[in-house]
PDB file of C-alpha atoms in Angstrom:
ATOM      1  CA  MET A   1      98.376 126.652  76.141  1.00 39.00           C
ATOM      2  CA  SER A   2     100.905 126.530  78.959  1.00 37.00           C
ATOM      3  CA  THR A   3     103.076 123.547  79.761  1.00 44.00           C
ATOM      4  CA  THR A   4     105.445 122.853  82.601  1.00 45.00           C
ATOM      5  CA  SER A   5     108.402 120.520  82.842  1.00 44.00           C
ATOM      6  CA  PHE A   6     108.257 118.218  85.851  1.00 41.00           C
ATOM      7  CA  ASN A   7     110.930 115.574  86.526  1.00 45.00           C
ATOM      8  CA  GLY A   8     111.960 115.669  82.910  1.00 40.00           C
ATOM      9  CA  SER A   9     108.503 115.217  81.480  1.00 45.00           C
ATOM     10  CA  THR A  10     106.176 117.827  80.071  1.00 41.00           C
ATOM     11  CA  VAL A  11     102.575 117.834  81.231  1.00 48.00           C
ATOM     12  CA  ASN A  12      99.799 119.861  79.647  1.00 42.00           C
ATOM     13  CA  HIS A  13      98.004 121.897  82.296  1.00 60.00           C
ATOM     14  CA  GLN A  14      95.085 122.849  80.085  1.00 79.00           C
ATOM     15  CA  THR A  15      93.805 119.308  79.505  1.00 84.00           C
ATOM     16  CA  PHE A  16      93.168 116.099  81.408  1.00 86.00           C
ATOM     17  CA  VAL A  17      93.190 112.606  79.958  1.00 84.00           C
ATOM     18  CA  LEU A  18      90.226 110.360  80.746  1.00 84.00           C
ATOM     19  CA  VAL A  19      90.575 106.594  80.951  1.00 79.00           C
ATOM     20  CA  GLY A  20      88.464 103.891  79.315  1.00 72.00           C
ATOM     21  CA  ILE A  21      89.438 100.270  79.992  1.00 66.00           C
ATOM     22  CA  PRO A  22      92.726 100.548  81.947  1.00 62.00           C
ATOM     23  CA  GLY A  23      95.633  98.919  80.151  1.00 59.00           C
ATOM     24  CA  MET A  24      93.422  97.872  77.252  1.00 61.00           C
ATOM     25  CA  GLN A  25      92.624 101.137  75.467  1.00 62.00           C
ATOM     26  CA  GLU A  26      92.439  99.311  72.137  1.00 62.00           C
ATOM     27  CA  ARG A  27      89.409  97.416  73.467  1.00 66.00           C
ATOM     28  CA  ASN A  28      87.418 100.493  74.489  1.00 65.00           C
ATOM     29  CA  SER A  29      85.016  99.832  71.621  1.00 70.00           C
ATOM     30  CA  TRP A  30      83.794  96.737  73.475  1.00 73.00           C
ATOM     31  CA  LEU A  31      81.890  98.969  75.879  1.00 74.00           C
ATOM     32  CA  ALA A  32      80.747 101.518  73.287  1.00 79.00           C
ATOM     33  CA  PHE A  33      77.601  99.684  72.183  1.00 83.00           C
ATOM     34  CA  PRO A  34      76.398  98.717  75.720  1.00 84.00           C
ATOM     35  CA  LEU A  35      76.917 102.311  76.888  1.00 84.00           C
ATOM     36  CA  CYS A  36      75.101 103.705  73.853  1.00 87.00           C
ATOM     37  CA  LEU A  37      72.214 101.312  74.525  1.00 89.00           C
ATOM     38  CA  LEU A  38      72.106 102.388  78.187  1.00 88.00           C
ATOM     39  CA  TYR A  39      72.097 106.038  77.088  1.00 90.00           C
ATOM     40  CA  ILE A  40      69.143 105.479  74.745  1.00 92.00           C
ATOM     41  CA  LEU A  41      67.224 103.450  77.365  1.00 92.00           C
ATOM     42  CA  THR A  42      67.852 106.116  80.007  1.00 93.00           C
ATOM     43  CA  LEU A  43      66.599 108.926  77.782  1.00 94.00           C
ATOM     44  CA  PHE A  44      63.616 106.903  76.599  1.00 93.00           C
ATOM     45  CA  GLY A  45      62.604 105.617  80.046  1.00 92.00           C
ATOM     46  CA  ASN A  46      62.820 108.934  81.873  1.00 94.00           C
ATOM     47  CA  LEU A  47      61.154 110.899  79.061  1.00 95.00           C
ATOM     48  CA  VAL A  48      58.278 108.384  78.970  1.00 93.00           C
ATOM     49  CA  VAL A  49      57.816 108.721  82.748  1.00 92.00           C
ATOM     50  CA  LEU A  50      57.804 112.532  82.461  1.00 94.00           C
ATOM     51  CA  PHE A  51      55.350 112.422  79.558  1.00 93.00           C
ATOM     52  CA  VAL A  52      52.968 110.075  81.392  1.00 92.00           C
ATOM     53  CA  ILE A  53      52.999 112.199  84.559  1.00 92.00           C
ATOM     54  CA  LYS A  54      52.484 115.405  82.590  1.00 91.00           C
ATOM     55  CA  THR A  55      49.606 114.128  80.442  1.00 89.00           C
ATOM     56  CA  GLU A  56      47.764 112.026  83.032  1.00 87.00           C
ATOM     57  CA  GLN A  57      45.789 114.336  85.319  1.00 86.00           C
ATOM     58  CA  SER A  58      45.308 111.615  87.955  1.00 84.00           C
ATOM     59  CA  LEU A  59      49.092 111.501  88.436  1.00 86.00           C
ATOM     60  CA  HIS A  60      49.360 115.164  89.414  1.00 88.00           C
ATOM     61  CA  LYS A  61      49.945 114.145  93.031  1.00 88.00           C
ATOM     62  CA  PRO A  62      52.954 114.731  95.322  1.00 90.00           C
ATOM     63  CA  MET A  63      54.426 111.237  94.875  1.00 89.00           C
ATOM     64  CA  TYR A  64      54.454 111.502  91.074  1.00 90.00           C
ATOM     65  CA  LEU A  65      55.606 115.110  91.059  1.00 93.00           C
ATOM     66  CA  PHE A  66      58.623 114.067  93.132  1.00 93.00           C
ATOM     67  CA  LEU A  67      59.140 111.211  90.693  1.00 93.00           C
ATOM     68  CA  SER A  68      59.178 113.683  87.794  1.00 94.00           C
ATOM     69  CA  ILE A  69      61.883 115.701  89.602  1.00 94.00           C
ATOM     70  CA  LEU A  70      63.849 112.468  90.069  1.00 94.00           C
ATOM     71  CA  ALA A  71      63.521 111.724  86.339  1.00 94.00           C
ATOM     72  CA  CYS A  72      64.798 115.226  85.477  1.00 95.00           C
ATOM     73  CA  SER A  73      67.759 114.691  87.815  1.00 94.00           C
ATOM     74  CA  ASP A  74      68.557 111.362  86.131  1.00 94.00           C
ATOM     75  CA  LEU A  75      68.405 113.006  82.700  1.00 94.00           C
ATOM     76  CA  GLY A  76      70.735 115.760  83.888  1.00 94.00           C
ATOM     77  CA  SER A  77      73.161 113.228  85.347  1.00 92.00           C
ATOM     78  CA  VAL A  78      73.350 111.142  82.180  1.00 92.00           C
ATOM     79  CA  ALA A  79      73.615 114.251  79.983  1.00 92.00           C
ATOM     80  CA  SER A  80      76.615 115.365  82.073  1.00 92.00           C
ATOM     81  CA  THR A  81      78.571 112.140  81.674  1.00 89.00           C
ATOM     82  CA  MET A  82      77.405 109.913  78.831  1.00 86.00           C
ATOM     83  CA  PRO A  83      78.551 112.037  75.839  1.00 84.00           C
ATOM     84  CA  THR A  84      82.085 112.146  77.261  1.00 87.00           C
ATOM     85  CA  MET A  85      82.048 108.420  78.019  1.00 86.00           C
ATOM     86  CA  LEU A  86      80.798 107.551  74.536  1.00 85.00           C
ATOM     87  CA  GLY A  87      83.505 109.788  73.077  1.00 85.00           C
ATOM     88  CA  ILE A  88      86.134 107.737  74.898  1.00 83.00           C
ATOM     89  CA  TYR A  89      84.774 104.274  74.187  1.00 81.00           C
ATOM     90  CA  TRP A  90      83.505 104.877  70.659  1.00 83.00           C
ATOM     91  CA  PHE A  91      85.871 107.466  69.155  1.00 80.00           C
ATOM     92  CA  ASP A  92      88.866 107.256  71.541  1.00 80.00           C
ATOM     93  CA  ILE A  93      88.525 110.987  72.353  1.00 82.00           C
ATOM     94  CA  ARG A  94      90.203 110.937  75.749  1.00 84.00           C
ATOM     95  CA  GLU A  95      91.381 114.507  76.226  1.00 88.00           C
ATOM     96  CA  ILE A  96      89.137 116.989  77.998  1.00 89.00           C
ATOM     97  CA  SER A  97      89.938 120.640  78.644  1.00 89.00           C
ATOM     98  CA  PHE A  98      90.468 121.845  82.191  1.00 88.00           C
ATOM     99  CA  THR A  99      87.381 124.090  82.033  1.00 90.00           C
ATOM    100  CA  ALA A 100      85.193 121.330  80.591  1.00 91.00           C
ATOM    101  CA  CYS A 101      86.448 118.919  83.242  1.00 91.00           C
ATOM    102  CA  ILE A 102      85.614 121.119  86.222  1.00 92.00           C
ATOM    103  CA  THR A 103      82.252 121.964  84.624  1.00 93.00           C
ATOM    104  CA  GLN A 104      81.451 118.274  84.244  1.00 93.00           C
ATOM    105  CA  MET A 105      82.642 117.652  87.812  1.00 92.00           C
ATOM    106  CA  PHE A 106      80.303 120.340  89.141  1.00 95.00           C
ATOM    107  CA  PHE A 107      77.233 119.008  87.333  1.00 95.00           C
ATOM    108  CA  ILE A 108      77.918 115.359  88.205  1.00 92.00           C
ATOM    109  CA  HIS A 109      78.087 116.200  91.905  1.00 92.00           C
ATOM    110  CA  LEU A 110      75.166 118.644  91.606  1.00 95.00           C
ATOM    111  CA  PHE A 111      72.794 115.997  90.257  1.00 94.00           C
ATOM    112  CA  GLN A 112      74.023 113.477  92.850  1.00 92.00           C
ATOM    113  CA  TRP A 113      73.162 115.872  95.670  1.00 94.00           C
ATOM    114  CA  ILE A 114      69.816 116.706  94.049  1.00 95.00           C
ATOM    115  CA  GLU A 115      68.919 113.018  93.737  1.00 94.00           C
ATOM    116  CA  SER A 116      69.823 112.325  97.354  1.00 94.00           C
ATOM    117  CA  ALA A 117      67.600 115.189  98.523  1.00 95.00           C
ATOM    118  CA  ILE A 118      64.734 114.017  96.282  1.00 95.00           C
ATOM    119  CA  LEU A 119      64.917 110.571  97.874  1.00 95.00           C
ATOM    120  CA  VAL A 120      64.619 112.266 101.285  1.00 95.00           C
ATOM    121  CA  ALA A 121      61.570 114.245 100.121  1.00 95.00           C
ATOM    122  CA  MET A 122      60.004 111.061  98.737  1.00 94.00           C
ATOM    123  CA  ALA A 123      60.587 109.253 102.046  1.00 94.00           C
ATOM    124  CA  VAL A 124      58.816 112.040 103.945  1.00 94.00           C
ATOM    125  CA  ASP A 125      56.082 112.002 101.281  1.00 93.00           C
ATOM    126  CA  ARG A 126      55.503 108.250 101.848  1.00 92.00           C
ATOM    127  CA  PHE A 127      55.349 108.803 105.614  1.00 92.00           C
ATOM    128  CA  ILE A 128      52.716 111.544 105.297  1.00 92.00           C
ATOM    129  CA  ALA A 129      50.694 109.481 102.789  1.00 90.00           C
ATOM    130  CA  ILE A 130      50.599 106.474 105.129  1.00 90.00           C
ATOM    131  CA  ARG A 131      50.295 108.368 108.420  1.00 89.00           C
ATOM    132  CA  ASP A 132      47.611 110.855 107.365  1.00 88.00           C
ATOM    133  CA  PRO A 133      46.107 109.770 104.000  1.00 86.00           C
ATOM    134  CA  LEU A 134      43.009 111.969 104.290  1.00 85.00           C
ATOM    135  CA  ARG A 135      45.077 115.160 104.542  1.00 87.00           C
ATOM    136  CA  TYR A 136      47.856 113.983 102.220  1.00 87.00           C
ATOM    137  CA  THR A 137      47.139 116.251  99.249  1.00 85.00           C
ATOM    138  CA  SER A 138      46.264 119.221 101.436  1.00 87.00           C
ATOM    139  CA  LEU A 139      49.530 118.930 103.377  1.00 89.00           C
ATOM    140  CA  LEU A 140      51.547 118.689 100.143  1.00 89.00           C
ATOM    141  CA  PRO A 141      49.893 120.946  97.546  1.00 89.00           C
ATOM    142  CA  ASN A 142      51.675 121.765  94.297  1.00 89.00           C
ATOM    143  CA  THR A 143      52.974 125.048  95.702  1.00 91.00           C
ATOM    144  CA  VAL A 144      54.737 123.183  98.518  1.00 93.00           C
ATOM    145  CA  ILE A 145      56.214 120.692  96.023  1.00 93.00           C
ATOM    146  CA  VAL A 146      57.593 123.591  93.953  1.00 93.00           C
ATOM    147  CA  LYS A 147      59.134 125.171  97.066  1.00 94.00           C
ATOM    148  CA  ILE A 148      60.699 121.837  98.053  1.00 94.00           C
ATOM    149  CA  GLY A 149      62.111 121.469  94.534  1.00 93.00           C
ATOM    150  CA  ILE A 150      63.623 124.974  94.671  1.00 95.00           C
ATOM    151  CA  ALA A 151      65.063 124.244  98.135  1.00 95.00           C
ATOM    152  CA  ILE A 152      66.640 120.996  96.874  1.00 95.00           C
ATOM    153  CA  LEU A 153      68.251 122.741  93.908  1.00 95.00           C
ATOM    154  CA  SER A 154      69.406 125.688  96.041  1.00 95.00           C
ATOM    155  CA  ARG A 155      70.972 123.426  98.670  1.00 94.00           C
ATOM    156  CA  ALA A 156      72.917 121.441  96.076  1.00 94.00           C
ATOM    157  CA  PHE A 157      74.043 124.531  94.163  1.00 95.00           C
ATOM    158  CA  CYS A 158      75.192 126.464  97.250  1.00 94.00           C
ATOM    159  CA  LEU A 159      77.096 123.515  98.719  1.00 93.00           C
ATOM    160  CA  LEU A 160      78.864 122.615  95.471  1.00 93.00           C
ATOM    161  CA  PHE A 161      79.507 126.115  94.123  1.00 94.00           C
ATOM    162  CA  PRO A 162      82.936 126.356  95.865  1.00 93.00           C
ATOM    163  CA  LEU A 163      84.219 123.079  94.359  1.00 92.00           C
ATOM    164  CA  PRO A 164      85.325 124.449  90.947  1.00 92.00           C
ATOM    165  CA  PHE A 165      87.188 127.288  92.679  1.00 92.00           C
ATOM    166  CA  LEU A 166      88.860 124.880  95.121  1.00 91.00           C
ATOM    167  CA  ILE A 167      90.131 122.914  92.116  1.00 90.00           C
ATOM    168  CA  LYS A 168      91.083 126.000  90.076  1.00 89.00           C
ATOM    169  CA  ARG A 169      93.395 127.262  92.830  1.00 87.00           C
ATOM    170  CA  LEU A 170      95.509 124.090  92.684  1.00 85.00           C
ATOM    171  CA  PRO A 171      98.629 123.770  90.502  1.00 84.00           C
ATOM    172  CA  PHE A 172      98.771 120.605  88.375  1.00 82.00           C
ATOM    173  CA  CYS A 173     102.355 119.687  87.539  1.00 78.00           C
ATOM    174  CA  ARG A 174     102.227 115.901  87.751  1.00 73.00           C
ATOM    175  CA  SER A 175     100.375 113.414  85.599  1.00 79.00           C
ATOM    176  CA  ASN A 176      97.203 114.718  83.996  1.00 82.00           C
ATOM    177  CA  VAL A 177      95.669 111.243  83.571  1.00 84.00           C
ATOM    178  CA  LEU A 178      92.452 110.769  85.553  1.00 83.00           C
ATOM    179  CA  SER A 179      91.358 107.333  86.753  1.00 79.00           C
ATOM    180  CA  HIS A 180      87.790 107.402  85.355  1.00 80.00           C
ATOM    181  CA  SER A 181      86.007 108.211  82.101  1.00 84.00           C
ATOM    182  CA  TYR A 182      84.547 111.364  83.662  1.00 87.00           C
ATOM    183  CA  CYS A 183      85.747 114.066  86.068  1.00 88.00           C
ATOM    184  CA  LEU A 184      85.235 113.855  89.827  1.00 86.00           C
ATOM    185  CA  HIS A 185      86.457 116.213  92.544  1.00 86.00           C
ATOM    186  CA  GLN A 186      88.331 113.528  94.490  1.00 82.00           C
ATOM    187  CA  ASP A 187      89.999 112.278  91.324  1.00 82.00           C
ATOM    188  CA  MET A 188      91.149 115.713  90.124  1.00 85.00           C
ATOM    189  CA  MET A 189      92.458 116.955  93.461  1.00 85.00           C
ATOM    190  CA  HIS A 190      94.785 113.962  93.886  1.00 82.00           C
ATOM    191  CA  LEU A 191      96.663 115.024  90.729  1.00 83.00           C
ATOM    192  CA  ALA A 192      97.583 118.393  92.246  1.00 85.00           C
ATOM    193  CA  CYS A 193     101.142 119.103  93.376  1.00 84.00           C
ATOM    194  CA  ALA A 194     100.043 121.205  96.366  1.00 83.00           C
ATOM    195  CA  ASP A 195      98.393 120.779  99.752  1.00 84.00           C
ATOM    196  CA  ILE A 196      94.817 119.513  99.227  1.00 86.00           C
ATOM    197  CA  THR A 197      93.770 119.548 102.898  1.00 90.00           C
ATOM    198  CA  VAL A 198      91.132 122.241 102.261  1.00 92.00           C
ATOM    199  CA  ASN A 199      89.599 120.192  99.444  1.00 89.00           C
ATOM    200  CA  ILE A 200      89.551 117.034 101.570  1.00 89.00           C
ATOM    201  CA  LEU A 201      88.005 118.780 104.576  1.00 92.00           C
ATOM    202  CA  TYR A 202      85.373 120.595 102.522  1.00 91.00           C
ATOM    203  CA  GLY A 203      84.450 117.401 100.689  1.00 87.00           C
ATOM    204  CA  LEU A 204      84.162 115.512 103.975  1.00 88.00           C
ATOM    205  CA  ILE A 205      82.067 118.245 105.591  1.00 90.00           C
ATOM    206  CA  ILE A 206      79.507 118.439 102.786  1.00 90.00           C
ATOM    207  CA  VAL A 207      79.259 114.643 102.500  1.00 87.00           C
ATOM    208  CA  VAL A 208      78.658 114.172 106.230  1.00 87.00           C
ATOM    209  CA  SER A 209      76.363 117.190 106.610  1.00 87.00           C
ATOM    210  CA  THR A 210      74.214 116.438 103.574  1.00 89.00           C
ATOM    211  CA  LEU A 211      74.394 112.854 102.315  1.00 87.00           C
ATOM    212  CA  GLY A 212      74.925 111.582 105.869  1.00 88.00           C
ATOM    213  CA  LEU A 213      71.988 113.635 107.125  1.00 92.00           C
ATOM    214  CA  ASP A 214      69.867 112.504 104.167  1.00 93.00           C
ATOM    215  CA  VAL A 215      70.443 108.841 105.060  1.00 93.00           C
ATOM    216  CA  VAL A 216      69.476 109.505 108.689  1.00 94.00           C
ATOM    217  CA  VAL A 217      66.249 111.273 107.673  1.00 95.00           C
ATOM    218  CA  ILE A 218      65.358 108.427 105.292  1.00 95.00           C
ATOM    219  CA  LEU A 219      65.964 105.826 108.025  1.00 95.00           C
ATOM    220  CA  VAL A 220      63.897 107.771 110.570  1.00 95.00           C
ATOM    221  CA  SER A 221      61.087 108.189 108.021  1.00 94.00           C
ATOM    222  CA  TYR A 222      60.946 104.444 107.409  1.00 94.00           C
ATOM    223  CA  ILE A 223      61.054 103.639 111.118  1.00 94.00           C
ATOM    224  CA  LEU A 224      58.018 105.902 111.539  1.00 94.00           C
ATOM    225  CA  ILE A 225      56.378 104.313 108.479  1.00 93.00           C
ATOM    226  CA  LEU A 226      56.850 100.823 109.964  1.00 92.00           C
ATOM    227  CA  GLN A 227      55.427 101.971 113.298  1.00 91.00           C
ATOM    228  CA  THR A 228      52.390 103.386 111.501  1.00 90.00           C
ATOM    229  CA  VAL A 229      51.922 100.276 109.344  1.00 89.00           C
ATOM    230  CA  LEU A 230      52.154  97.933 112.347  1.00 87.00           C
ATOM    231  CA  SER A 231      49.397  99.918 114.057  1.00 86.00           C
ATOM    232  CA  ILE A 232      47.000  99.163 111.161  1.00 81.00           C
ATOM    233  CA  ALA A 233      44.612  96.372 112.140  1.00 72.00           C
ATOM    234  CA  SER A 234      43.948  94.945 108.677  1.00 81.00           C
ATOM    235  CA  HIS A 235      46.673  92.690 107.233  1.00 82.00           C
ATOM    236  CA  THR A 236      45.565  93.598 103.700  1.00 85.00           C
ATOM    237  CA  GLU A 237      45.822  97.317 104.430  1.00 83.00           C
ATOM    238  CA  ARG A 238      49.293  96.818 105.908  1.00 84.00           C
ATOM    239  CA  LEU A 239      50.516  95.145 102.724  1.00 86.00           C
ATOM    240  CA  LYS A 240      48.857  97.815 100.600  1.00 84.00           C
ATOM    241  CA  ALA A 241      50.592 100.576 102.571  1.00 84.00           C
ATOM    242  CA  LEU A 242      53.995  98.871 102.393  1.00 84.00           C
ATOM    243  CA  ASN A 243      53.576  98.201  98.675  1.00 84.00           C
ATOM    244  CA  THR A 244      53.463 101.951  98.015  1.00 82.00           C
ATOM    245  CA  CYS A 245      57.021 102.147  99.393  1.00 88.00           C
ATOM    246  CA  VAL A 246      58.613  99.347  97.359  1.00 88.00           C
ATOM    247  CA  SER A 247      59.568 101.537  94.381  1.00 88.00           C
ATOM    248  CA  HIS A 248      61.096 104.164  96.636  1.00 90.00           C
ATOM    249  CA  VAL A 249      63.099 101.605  98.624  1.00 91.00           C
ATOM    250  CA  CYS A 250      64.447 100.215  95.327  1.00 91.00           C
ATOM    251  CA  ALA A 251      65.419 103.747  94.221  1.00 91.00           C
ATOM    252  CA  ILE A 252      67.269 104.286  97.520  1.00 92.00           C
ATOM    253  CA  LEU A 253      69.215 101.038  97.154  1.00 92.00           C
ATOM    254  CA  ILE A 254      69.965 101.731  93.472  1.00 91.00           C
ATOM    255  CA  PHE A 255      71.384 105.163  94.358  1.00 91.00           C
ATOM    256  CA  TYR A 256      73.287 104.531  97.594  1.00 90.00           C
ATOM    257  CA  ILE A 257      74.732 101.025  97.076  1.00 88.00           C
ATOM    258  CA  PRO A 258      76.833 101.961  93.986  1.00 86.00           C
ATOM    259  CA  MET A 259      77.887 105.211  95.695  1.00 84.00           C
ATOM    260  CA  ILE A 260      79.038 103.346  98.824  1.00 82.00           C
ATOM    261  CA  GLY A 261      80.658 100.668  96.659  1.00 80.00           C
ATOM    262  CA  VAL A 262      82.707 103.212  94.708  1.00 78.00           C
ATOM    263  CA  SER A 263      83.758 104.974  97.945  1.00 75.00           C
ATOM    264  CA  VAL A 264      84.851 101.699  99.575  1.00 76.00           C
ATOM    265  CA  VAL A 265      86.765 100.538  96.475  1.00 74.00           C
ATOM    266  CA  HIS A 266      88.383 103.975  96.096  1.00 69.00           C
ATOM    267  CA  ARG A 267      89.487 104.076  99.737  1.00 69.00           C
ATOM    268  CA  PHE A 268      90.290 100.452 100.576  1.00 69.00           C
ATOM    269  CA  GLY A 269      90.642  98.692  97.226  1.00 64.00           C
ATOM    270  CA  ARG A 270      93.881 100.166  95.928  1.00 66.00           C
ATOM    271  CA  HIS A 271      95.217  96.606  95.509  1.00 71.00           C
ATOM    272  CA  LEU A 272      92.316  95.673  93.217  1.00 71.00           C
ATOM    273  CA  SER A 273      92.612  95.608  89.430  1.00 70.00           C
ATOM    274  CA  PRO A 274      92.049  99.001  87.728  1.00 70.00           C
ATOM    275  CA  ILE A 275      89.313  97.268  85.720  1.00 74.00           C
ATOM    276  CA  VAL A 276      87.347  96.726  88.966  1.00 75.00           C
ATOM    277  CA  HIS A 277      87.605 100.451  89.717  1.00 74.00           C
ATOM    278  CA  MET A 278      86.502 101.262  86.173  1.00 76.00           C
ATOM    279  CA  MET A 279      83.497  98.916  86.281  1.00 79.00           C
ATOM    280  CA  MET A 280      82.377 100.177  89.697  1.00 81.00           C
ATOM    281  CA  ALA A 281      82.683 103.800  88.564  1.00 80.00           C
ATOM    282  CA  ASN A 282      80.677 103.126  85.398  1.00 82.00           C
ATOM    283  CA  VAL A 283      77.968 101.226  87.295  1.00 84.00           C
ATOM    284  CA  TYR A 284      77.764 104.066  89.811  1.00 85.00           C
ATOM    285  CA  ILE A 285      77.148 106.697  87.138  1.00 87.00           C
ATOM    286  CA  THR A 286      75.094 104.783  84.538  1.00 86.00           C
ATOM    287  CA  VAL A 287      72.901 102.254  86.375  1.00 88.00           C
ATOM    288  CA  PRO A 288      70.653 104.433  88.620  1.00 90.00           C
ATOM    289  CA  PRO A 289      69.349 106.672  85.774  1.00 92.00           C
ATOM    290  CA  VAL A 290      68.423 103.681  83.601  1.00 92.00           C
ATOM    291  CA  VAL A 291      66.971 101.487  86.379  1.00 92.00           C
ATOM    292  CA  ASN A 292      64.848 104.104  88.192  1.00 91.00           C
ATOM    293  CA  PRO A 293      62.235 104.539  85.417  1.00 91.00           C
ATOM    294  CA  ILE A 294      62.072 100.747  84.941  1.00 90.00           C
ATOM    295  CA  VAL A 295      61.416 100.175  88.659  1.00 90.00           C
ATOM    296  CA  TYR A 296      58.732 102.861  88.859  1.00 88.00           C
ATOM    297  CA  SER A 297      57.099 101.704  85.621  1.00 86.00           C
ATOM    298  CA  VAL A 298      56.944  98.080  86.792  1.00 84.00           C
ATOM    299  CA  LYS A 299      56.042  98.633  90.451  1.00 81.00           C
ATOM    300  CA  THR A 300      53.667 101.604  90.143  1.00 81.00           C
ATOM    301  CA  LYS A 301      50.292 100.430  88.854  1.00 81.00           C
ATOM    302  CA  GLN A 302      49.062 103.808  87.591  1.00 83.00           C
ATOM    303  CA  ILE A 303      52.225 104.488  85.566  1.00 86.00           C
ATOM    304  CA  ARG A 304      52.359 100.929  84.260  1.00 85.00           C
ATOM    305  CA  GLN A 305      48.742 101.049  83.049  1.00 84.00           C
ATOM    306  CA  ARG A 306      49.228 104.414  81.345  1.00 85.00           C
ATOM    307  CA  ILE A 307      52.405 103.246  79.571  1.00 84.00           C
ATOM    308  CA  CYS A 308      50.677 100.052  78.403  1.00 83.00           C
ATOM    309  CA  LYS A 309      47.821 102.196  77.089  1.00 81.00           C
ATOM    310  CA  MET A 310      50.308 104.426  75.208  1.00 80.00           C
ATOM    311  CA  PHE A 311      51.884 101.535  73.309  1.00 78.00           C
ATOM    312  CA  ARG A 312      48.770  99.599  72.416  1.00 74.00           C
TER     313      ARG A 312
END
């Protein structure tokens, strides 16, 4: 394991150090139980949603198939981060190897990009369902859903595949202490003692060209949905149509608001307490996977009825 002396101090290049509660490492155990509970709830909620969709034939429709992909993405996201986070807060295992760190970084960003694309697909799905309900299932058969799922995964994988190599090329001869309890590209690259312009530009390009485009498509879809709903004569039918979008709108807000919050705090909140950064980062990574199945279970009548039937 190689080490390098830098300004009189020796830094291990083969490991990074993750951070729990900044400045209060002895109190990390305070968050261990809440995080463990969130982990269990996330696994339970998403697995129940997947089980209900798989076993209930009436739910084998585009909307619910997209929801099952979203649940798989949430499970992947929490599986990528929660074991490491629990290791820090419960057992004070803060070191992570360089290879494990860039692997975790890749999968965290991969599932973020997948979830963003799923939300786009679900927005288009809601538009088709409201605009042309009679041809809804024929326009989105299972084969098309599978192709969309493959396209979503392929897009995310191809865009993020260069990230580990962009990090691997950098020399790390400064501090090896990261600012979160998991590894992110922007966090790792700022520890490098070399020019990171390529990393910054590539990160900016893929964010603008994918997440930025995703937001635009979602907004356009909902503008078209509102136009379609307003053209419906019956007030009851308008409310019924809009009600089918409530769960999806909640999922959009749950995903994008923490992401924007973390970006704003990271860029403009350097004067804020490190604890604020830590809390925002943990909310960003843990809240969407646990809240999504709750929202869809509560707001979607068919799923709610099936779950109630399961636990009677």
